[in-house]
Every structure is written in C-alpha cells, then in structure tokens.
Short mmCIF file of C-alpha atoms in Angstrom, two decimals:
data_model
loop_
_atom_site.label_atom_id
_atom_site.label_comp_id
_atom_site.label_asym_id
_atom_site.label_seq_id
_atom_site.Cartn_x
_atom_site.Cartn_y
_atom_site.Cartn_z
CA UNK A 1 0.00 0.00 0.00
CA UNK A 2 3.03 2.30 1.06
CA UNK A 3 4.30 1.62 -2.32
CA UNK A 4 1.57 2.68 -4.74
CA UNK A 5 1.12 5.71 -3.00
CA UNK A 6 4.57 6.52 -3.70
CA UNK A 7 4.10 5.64 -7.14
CA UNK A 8 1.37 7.37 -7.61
CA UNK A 9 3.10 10.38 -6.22
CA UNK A 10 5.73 9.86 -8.77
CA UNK A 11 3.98 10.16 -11.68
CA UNK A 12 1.67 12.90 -10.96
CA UNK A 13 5.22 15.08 -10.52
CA UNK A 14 5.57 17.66 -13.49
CA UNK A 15 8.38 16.24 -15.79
CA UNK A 16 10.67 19.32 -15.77
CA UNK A 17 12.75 19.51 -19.29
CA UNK A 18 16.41 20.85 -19.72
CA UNK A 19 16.63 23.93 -21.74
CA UNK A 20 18.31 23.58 -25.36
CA UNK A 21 20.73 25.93 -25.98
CA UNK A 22 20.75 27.46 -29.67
CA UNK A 23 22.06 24.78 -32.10
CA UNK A 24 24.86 26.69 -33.93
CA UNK A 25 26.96 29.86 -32.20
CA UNK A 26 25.14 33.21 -33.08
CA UNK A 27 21.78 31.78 -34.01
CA UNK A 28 18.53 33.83 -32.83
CA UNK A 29 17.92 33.07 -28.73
CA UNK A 30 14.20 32.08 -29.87
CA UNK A 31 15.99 28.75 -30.91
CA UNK A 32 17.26 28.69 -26.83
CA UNK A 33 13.60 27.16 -25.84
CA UNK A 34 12.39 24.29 -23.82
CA UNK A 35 9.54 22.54 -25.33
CA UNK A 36 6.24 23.03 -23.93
CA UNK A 37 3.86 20.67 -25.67
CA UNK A 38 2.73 18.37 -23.63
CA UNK A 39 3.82 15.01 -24.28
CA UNK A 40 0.71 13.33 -25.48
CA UNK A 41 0.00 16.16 -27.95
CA UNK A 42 3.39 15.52 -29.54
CA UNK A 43 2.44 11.67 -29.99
CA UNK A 44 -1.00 12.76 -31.34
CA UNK A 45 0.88 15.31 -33.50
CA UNK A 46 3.57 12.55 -35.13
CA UNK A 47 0.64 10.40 -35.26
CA UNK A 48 -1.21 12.93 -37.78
CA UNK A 49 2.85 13.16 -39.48
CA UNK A 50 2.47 9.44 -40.24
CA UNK A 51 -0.69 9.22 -41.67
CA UNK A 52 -0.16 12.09 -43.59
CA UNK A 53 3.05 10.84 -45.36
CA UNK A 54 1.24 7.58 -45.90
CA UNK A 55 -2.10 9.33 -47.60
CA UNK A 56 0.04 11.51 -49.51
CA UNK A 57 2.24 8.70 -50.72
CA UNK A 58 -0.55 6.82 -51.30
CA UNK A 59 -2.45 9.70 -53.34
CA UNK A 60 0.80 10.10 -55.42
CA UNK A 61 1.22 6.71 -56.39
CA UNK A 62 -2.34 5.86 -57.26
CA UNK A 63 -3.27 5.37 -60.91
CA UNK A 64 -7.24 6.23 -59.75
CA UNK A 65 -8.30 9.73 -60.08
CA UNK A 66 -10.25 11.28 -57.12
CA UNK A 67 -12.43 13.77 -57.79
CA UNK A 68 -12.17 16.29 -54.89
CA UNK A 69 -8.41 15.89 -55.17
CA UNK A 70 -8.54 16.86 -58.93
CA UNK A 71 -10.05 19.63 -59.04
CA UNK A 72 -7.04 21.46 -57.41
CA UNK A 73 -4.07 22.67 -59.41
CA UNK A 74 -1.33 19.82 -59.28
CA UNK A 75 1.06 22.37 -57.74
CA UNK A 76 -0.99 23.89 -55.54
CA UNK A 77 -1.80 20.55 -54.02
CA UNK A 78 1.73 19.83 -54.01
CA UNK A 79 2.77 22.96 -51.96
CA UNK A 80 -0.13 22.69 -49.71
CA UNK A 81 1.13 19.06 -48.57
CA UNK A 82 4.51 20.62 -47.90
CA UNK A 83 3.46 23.46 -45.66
CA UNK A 84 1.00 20.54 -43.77
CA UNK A 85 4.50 18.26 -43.49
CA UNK A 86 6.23 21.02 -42.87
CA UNK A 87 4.03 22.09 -39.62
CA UNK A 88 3.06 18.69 -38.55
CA UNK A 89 7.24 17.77 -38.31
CA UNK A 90 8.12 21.57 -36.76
CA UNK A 91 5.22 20.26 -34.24
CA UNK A 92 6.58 16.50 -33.94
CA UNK A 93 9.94 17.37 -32.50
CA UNK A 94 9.70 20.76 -31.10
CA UNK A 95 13.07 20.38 -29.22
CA UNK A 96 14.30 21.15 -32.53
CA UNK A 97 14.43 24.35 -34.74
CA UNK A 98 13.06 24.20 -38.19
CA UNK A 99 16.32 23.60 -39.67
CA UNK A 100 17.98 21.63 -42.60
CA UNK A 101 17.52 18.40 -41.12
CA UNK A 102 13.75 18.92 -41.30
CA UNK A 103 13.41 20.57 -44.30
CA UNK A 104 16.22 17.83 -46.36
CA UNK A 105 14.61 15.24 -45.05
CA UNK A 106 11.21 16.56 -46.55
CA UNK A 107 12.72 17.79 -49.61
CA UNK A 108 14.55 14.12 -49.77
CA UNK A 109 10.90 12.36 -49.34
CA UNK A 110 9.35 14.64 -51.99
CA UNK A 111 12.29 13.97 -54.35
CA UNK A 112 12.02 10.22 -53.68
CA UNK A 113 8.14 10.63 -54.51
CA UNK A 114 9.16 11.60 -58.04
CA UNK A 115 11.82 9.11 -58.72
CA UNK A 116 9.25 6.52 -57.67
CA UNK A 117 6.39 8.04 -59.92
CA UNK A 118 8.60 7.56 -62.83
CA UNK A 119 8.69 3.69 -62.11
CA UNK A 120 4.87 3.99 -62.12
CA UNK A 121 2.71 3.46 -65.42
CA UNK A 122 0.34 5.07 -63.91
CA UNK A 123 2.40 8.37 -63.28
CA UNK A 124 4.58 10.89 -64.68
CA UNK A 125 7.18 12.60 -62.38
CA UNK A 126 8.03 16.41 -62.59
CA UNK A 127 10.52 18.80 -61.66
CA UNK A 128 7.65 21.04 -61.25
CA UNK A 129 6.45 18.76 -58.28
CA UNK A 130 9.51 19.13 -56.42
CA UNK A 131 10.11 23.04 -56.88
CA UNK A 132 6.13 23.07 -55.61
CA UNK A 133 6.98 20.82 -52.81
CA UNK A 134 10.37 23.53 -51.79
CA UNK A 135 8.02 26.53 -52.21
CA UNK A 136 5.79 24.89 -49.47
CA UNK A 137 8.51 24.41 -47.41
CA UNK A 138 9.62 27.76 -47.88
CA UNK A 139 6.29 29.49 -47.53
CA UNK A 140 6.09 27.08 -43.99
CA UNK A 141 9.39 28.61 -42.98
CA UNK A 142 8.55 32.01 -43.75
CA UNK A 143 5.35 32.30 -42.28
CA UNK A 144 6.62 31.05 -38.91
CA UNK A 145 6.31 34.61 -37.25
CA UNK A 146 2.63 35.18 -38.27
CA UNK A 147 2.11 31.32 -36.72
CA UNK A 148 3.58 32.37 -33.71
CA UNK A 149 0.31 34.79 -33.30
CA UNK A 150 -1.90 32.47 -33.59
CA UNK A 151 -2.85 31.13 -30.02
CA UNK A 152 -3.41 27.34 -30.63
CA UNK A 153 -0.24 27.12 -32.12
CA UNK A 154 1.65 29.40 -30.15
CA UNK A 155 2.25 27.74 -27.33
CA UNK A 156 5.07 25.32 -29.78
CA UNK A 157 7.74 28.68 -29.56
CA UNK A 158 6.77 29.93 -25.83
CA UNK A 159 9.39 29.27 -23.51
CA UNK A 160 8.78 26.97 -20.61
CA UNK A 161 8.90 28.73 -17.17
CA UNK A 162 11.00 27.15 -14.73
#
C-alpha cells in the first residue's frame, strides 16, 4: 500500500525539461527554448505526421483519379502538402528548430516521390512537383512569425517557465 502511494506520487510530478541551448553559435535566442507541448500532444501530432506521409504517398502513387483531389491545381496541391508536413514535423519534435535536417529530409521524401512516380505506369514525375513541394517548405518557414500569433499554435515557440 506504502508503495503505490509513492508511485502514484511519482507520476503525478511535473516532468521538468532541460533547456536547449541554440544549435549553432550566433543563431537567434528564440531557438534557446524548452519545449512546452505536452507530451501526449506531440504523440497525437507525429501520429497525424504518419498518416499524412502515408495518404500523400498513397495519393501520389495511385493510378485512380479522385475527384475532390482533382479539381485542385497539381502544384498547388503539391505545396499545400509541404506546408502541412512542414508544420506537422516543426510540431513532432519541437526540441528542434526548423532547420535543414527537417526541411532535407522533406525535400529528400518529396524527391524520392518523383523518382518513384517515374517507375509507375500510372504516373509521370516532374521537376515542377519538387520546386512546388520547396516553395511549401519555404512558404512554412517564412510564415513562422505570423504562426507564432496564432494562439493554438503558439504555445510550440513559448518558452517553458522554470
């Protein structure tokens, strides 16, 4: 009995994360940030990243034409599923900066997306695709200061008190 109440005790303790300091010498002190997402929202949140690398892979490979999806321009979808990758990995690792590893690895994934395609029948690739994909990215990146007003997603750059 002794025991589960100190058990119990533990784990209703606030887990208290160790501040990052900024990544490279000189870089901006908003990088020098503990997260503050709670823990469960980042699972929910890399969750959301999975399934939406899996739809979109699954959407580019397809030979079947959906209707809702098709009535978009092809680059316009494409740079609208880069900013949504582009948030939903900022917001799976917050610890991090939006730096190159994010945005290579996305840019890699979009790139392999093409070079796939052209093994397809069903598909064409396009350097189009993957400029689209980088000007998602880039709009994602850019916008990041008119994000940071928006108070649902604000709370991903607010520095943890101690």
């Amino acid at each position: 009995r002794r025991r589960s109440t100190r058990i119990a005790s533990i784990r209703s303790t606030p887990v208290r994360r160790r501040s990052r300091r900024a990544p490279l010498p000189g870089w901006p002190a908003a990088y020098d940030i503990t997260p503050t997402l709670p823990r469960r929202h980042v699972f929910v949140i890399r969750a959301l990243f999975v399934v939406s690398v899996l739809g979109i892979t699954s959407l580019a490979l397809a030979g079947v034409q959906y209707p809702l999806v098709d009535d978009i321009n092809d680059k316009l979808r494409h740079a609208v599923a880069f900013f949504t990758l582009g948030l939903l990995l900022d917001f799976s690792f917050p610890e991090r900066p939006l730096g190159l590893a994010k945005i290579g690895g996305l840019l890699a994934y979009g790139v392999l997306l093409e070079v796939v395609q052209s093994a397809t029948p069903a598909r064409d690739p396009s350097f189009w695709d993957m400029g689209a994909d980088a000007l998602g990215l880039l709009v994602y990146a850019t916008s990041t200061p008119l994000l940071r007003r928006v108070p649902i997603l604000a709370r991903r750059w607010t520095p943890a008190r101690d």
